[in-house]
Amino acid sequence: MKAFKKAKNLFPTWPQEEFIMQKSRYMKACMDAGVPMAPTIFAMKNHRSPAQLLQQIKARGWKAFVMKQSESGFCLGFLKLTVEQCEQDPSILSSYFSDYATCSEYIVQEAIEGFTRNWETRCFWWNGKF
Protein backbone atom coordinates (compact mmCIF):
# COMPACT_ATOMS: atom_id res chain seq x y z
CA MET A 1 0.00 0.00 0.00
CA LYS A 2 2.89 2.33 0.78
CA ALA A 3 4.11 2.02 -2.83
CA PHE A 4 0.74 3.16 -4.20
CA LYS A 5 0.63 6.14 -1.86
CA LYS A 6 4.12 7.32 -2.83
CA ALA A 7 4.08 6.47 -6.54
CA LYS A 8 4.26 9.43 -8.93
CA ASN A 9 3.45 7.45 -12.08
CA LEU A 10 -0.08 6.22 -11.27
CA PHE A 11 -3.35 7.52 -12.60
CA PRO A 12 -5.54 8.21 -10.90
CA THR A 13 -3.20 9.34 -8.15
CA TRP A 14 -3.63 7.75 -4.74
CA PRO A 15 -5.55 10.73 -3.28
CA GLN A 16 -7.89 10.66 -6.29
CA GLU A 17 -8.29 6.88 -5.96
CA GLU A 18 -9.17 7.22 -2.27
CA PHE A 19 -11.78 9.82 -3.19
CA ILE A 20 -13.51 7.66 -5.82
CA MET A 21 -12.96 4.23 -4.19
CA GLN A 22 -15.71 4.73 -1.62
CA LYS A 23 -18.82 5.59 -3.60
CA SER A 24 -20.50 7.70 -0.91
CA ARG A 25 -17.54 10.08 -0.81
CA TYR A 26 -17.71 11.11 -4.46
CA MET A 27 -21.49 10.71 -4.72
CA LYS A 28 -22.07 13.12 -1.82
CA ALA A 29 -19.62 15.59 -3.38
CA CYS A 30 -21.52 15.36 -6.67
CA MET A 31 -24.87 15.82 -4.91
CA ASP A 32 -23.51 18.86 -3.04
CA ALA A 33 -22.39 20.28 -6.41
CA GLY A 34 -25.87 19.82 -7.87
CA VAL A 35 -25.14 16.81 -10.08
CA PRO A 36 -28.41 14.87 -10.63
CA MET A 37 -28.34 11.40 -9.12
CA ALA A 38 -30.82 8.64 -8.41
CA PRO A 39 -32.32 8.78 -4.90
CA THR A 40 -29.77 7.04 -2.68
CA ILE A 41 -29.41 5.49 0.78
CA PHE A 42 -25.90 4.95 2.12
CA ALA A 43 -26.08 1.91 4.41
CA MET A 44 -22.94 2.13 6.52
CA LYS A 45 -21.39 -0.87 8.28
CA ASN A 46 -22.34 -1.09 11.97
CA HIS A 47 -25.38 1.14 11.33
CA ARG A 48 -27.53 -1.10 9.15
CA SER A 49 -29.89 -4.03 9.34
CA PRO A 50 -32.14 -5.71 6.78
CA ALA A 51 -35.31 -4.62 8.60
CA GLN A 52 -34.10 -1.04 9.03
CA LEU A 53 -33.09 -0.78 5.37
CA LEU A 54 -36.43 -2.12 4.14
CA GLN A 55 -38.19 0.37 6.42
CA GLN A 56 -36.16 3.26 4.92
CA ILE A 57 -36.94 2.08 1.38
CA LYS A 58 -40.66 1.84 2.11
CA ALA A 59 -40.67 5.26 3.83
CA ARG A 60 -39.31 6.77 0.60
CA GLY A 61 -42.09 5.12 -1.40
CA TRP A 62 -39.76 3.06 -3.58
CA LYS A 63 -41.29 0.00 -5.22
CA ALA A 64 -37.99 -1.36 -6.64
CA PHE A 65 -34.37 -0.73 -5.72
CA VAL A 66 -30.82 -1.77 -6.48
CA MET A 67 -28.03 -2.54 -4.02
CA LYS A 68 -24.29 -2.68 -4.55
CA GLN A 69 -21.16 -2.74 -2.47
CA SER A 70 -19.39 0.57 -2.28
CA GLU A 71 -15.90 -0.69 -3.08
CA SER A 72 -16.85 -3.00 -5.93
CA GLY A 73 -17.19 -2.37 -9.61
CA PHE A 74 -19.08 -3.88 -12.48
CA CYS A 75 -21.78 -6.25 -11.21
CA LEU A 76 -20.03 -7.62 -8.10
CA GLY A 77 -22.59 -7.67 -5.31
CA PHE A 78 -25.22 -6.00 -7.50
CA LEU A 79 -28.80 -6.90 -6.67
CA LYS A 80 -32.12 -5.58 -8.00
CA LEU A 81 -35.18 -6.22 -5.83
CA THR A 82 -38.72 -5.09 -5.19
CA VAL A 83 -40.22 -4.27 -1.83
CA GLU A 84 -42.78 -6.98 -2.49
CA GLN A 85 -40.05 -9.62 -2.95
CA CYS A 86 -38.40 -8.61 0.31
CA GLU A 87 -41.67 -8.65 2.23
CA GLN A 88 -42.53 -12.10 0.88
CA ASP A 89 -39.05 -13.48 1.62
CA PRO A 90 -37.11 -11.55 4.31
CA SER A 91 -34.17 -13.94 3.88
CA ILE A 92 -33.22 -12.17 0.63
CA LEU A 93 -31.90 -9.07 2.42
CA SER A 94 -30.64 -11.10 5.37
CA SER A 95 -28.56 -13.25 3.02
CA TYR A 96 -27.13 -10.18 1.28
CA PHE A 97 -26.18 -8.66 4.64
CA SER A 98 -24.55 -11.95 5.65
CA ASP A 99 -22.73 -12.48 2.34
CA TYR A 100 -21.31 -8.94 2.28
CA ALA A 101 -21.00 -8.28 6.01
CA THR A 102 -17.44 -6.97 5.73
CA CYS A 103 -18.33 -4.29 3.17
CA SER A 104 -17.96 -0.79 4.64
CA GLU A 105 -21.14 0.46 3.00
CA TYR A 106 -23.90 -0.54 0.64
CA ILE A 107 -25.22 1.89 -1.92
CA VAL A 108 -28.99 1.48 -2.22
CA GLN A 109 -30.79 3.38 -4.96
CA GLU A 110 -34.29 3.58 -6.26
CA ALA A 111 -34.49 1.48 -9.42
CA ILE A 112 -34.89 3.80 -12.38
CA GLU A 113 -36.72 2.41 -15.39
CA GLY A 114 -34.79 2.74 -18.64
CA PHE A 115 -31.39 2.22 -17.04
CA THR A 116 -30.64 -0.69 -19.38
CA ARG A 117 -31.12 1.69 -22.32
CA ASN A 118 -29.33 4.66 -20.70
CA TRP A 119 -26.31 3.26 -18.89
CA GLU A 120 -24.59 4.96 -16.01
CA THR A 121 -21.64 7.04 -17.12
CA ARG A 122 -18.97 8.07 -14.69
CA CYS A 123 -16.42 10.68 -15.72
CA PHE A 124 -14.04 12.64 -13.56
CA TRP A 125 -12.52 16.08 -13.86
CA TRP A 126 -9.60 17.34 -11.81
CA ASN A 127 -8.72 21.01 -11.66
CA GLY A 128 -11.14 21.73 -14.52
CA LYS A 129 -9.56 19.16 -16.84
CA PHE A 130 -11.22 16.03 -18.21
XYZ file of C-alpha atoms in Angstrom:
130
model
C 0.000 0.000 0.000
C 2.891 2.327 0.778
C 4.109 2.024 -2.835
C 0.741 3.157 -4.200
C 0.634 6.140 -1.856
C 4.119 7.317 -2.826
C 4.084 6.474 -6.538
C 4.264 9.428 -8.929
C 3.445 7.447 -12.083
C -0.075 6.223 -11.274
C -3.346 7.525 -12.595
C -5.544 8.209 -10.897
C -3.198 9.341 -8.148
C -3.630 7.747 -4.739
C -5.545 10.731 -3.279
C -7.885 10.658 -6.285
C -8.290 6.885 -5.962
C -9.167 7.219 -2.268
C -11.780 9.821 -3.192
C -13.510 7.657 -5.818
C -12.964 4.235 -4.188
C -15.706 4.731 -1.616
C -18.819 5.593 -3.600
C -20.502 7.700 -0.906
C -17.539 10.080 -0.808
C -17.715 11.109 -4.459
C -21.494 10.711 -4.723
C -22.073 13.122 -1.823
C -19.618 15.586 -3.376
C -21.521 15.363 -6.666
C -24.867 15.820 -4.911
C -23.506 18.863 -3.044
C -22.385 20.275 -6.408
C -25.870 19.822 -7.866
C -25.143 16.812 -10.083
C -28.410 14.871 -10.632
C -28.339 11.402 -9.121
C -30.822 8.640 -8.414
C -32.316 8.785 -4.902
C -29.772 7.036 -2.683
C -29.413 5.487 0.777
C -25.896 4.950 2.123
C -26.082 1.907 4.410
C -22.937 2.128 6.524
C -21.395 -0.875 8.279
C -22.336 -1.095 11.971
C -25.377 1.138 11.328
C -27.527 -1.103 9.146
C -29.889 -4.035 9.342
C -32.135 -5.710 6.775
C -35.315 -4.619 8.598
C -34.099 -1.037 9.028
C -33.094 -0.780 5.371
C -36.432 -2.117 4.144
C -38.194 0.367 6.423
C -36.161 3.257 4.919
C -36.936 2.078 1.381
C -40.660 1.842 2.105
C -40.667 5.259 3.826
C -39.311 6.774 0.600
C -42.093 5.117 -1.397
C -39.762 3.061 -3.577
C -41.285 -0.005 -5.223
C -37.992 -1.360 -6.638
C -34.372 -0.731 -5.724
C -30.820 -1.767 -6.479
C -28.026 -2.543 -4.025
C -24.288 -2.676 -4.546
C -21.163 -2.741 -2.474
C -19.387 0.572 -2.284
C -15.899 -0.689 -3.080
C -16.851 -2.995 -5.927
C -17.194 -2.366 -9.610
C -19.076 -3.884 -12.483
C -21.778 -6.246 -11.207
C -20.030 -7.625 -8.101
C -22.594 -7.668 -5.314
C -25.224 -5.997 -7.497
C -28.800 -6.896 -6.670
C -32.124 -5.577 -8.002
C -35.177 -6.218 -5.834
C -38.716 -5.095 -5.195
C -40.218 -4.270 -1.828
C -42.783 -6.976 -2.491
C -40.046 -9.623 -2.953
C -38.396 -8.610 0.315
C -41.669 -8.646 2.232
C -42.526 -12.103 0.881
C -39.054 -13.479 1.615
C -37.110 -11.550 4.306
C -34.172 -13.944 3.883
C -33.216 -12.172 0.628
C -31.903 -9.072 2.418
C -30.639 -11.105 5.372
C -28.564 -13.250 3.017
C -27.130 -10.177 1.279
C -26.175 -8.662 4.644
C -24.551 -11.947 5.651
C -22.731 -12.481 2.342
C -21.308 -8.938 2.283
C -20.997 -8.281 6.014
C -17.440 -6.967 5.734
C -18.333 -4.291 3.171
C -17.964 -0.794 4.642
C -21.141 0.462 3.000
C -23.902 -0.535 0.644
C -25.217 1.889 -1.925
C -28.992 1.483 -2.221
C -30.787 3.382 -4.958
C -34.293 3.578 -6.259
C -34.495 1.479 -9.421
C -34.888 3.802 -12.378
C -36.718 2.414 -15.388
C -34.794 2.737 -18.637
C -31.393 2.218 -17.036
C -30.644 -0.688 -19.377
C -31.124 1.689 -22.316
C -29.332 4.663 -20.704
C -26.312 3.260 -18.889
C -24.590 4.964 -16.009
C -21.642 7.044 -17.116
C -18.965 8.070 -14.691
C -16.422 10.676 -15.716
C -14.039 12.639 -13.559
C -12.519 16.081 -13.858
C -9.603 17.342 -11.811
C -8.718 21.007 -11.665
C -11.143 21.727 -14.517
C -9.558 19.164 -16.842
C -11.220 16.035 -18.212
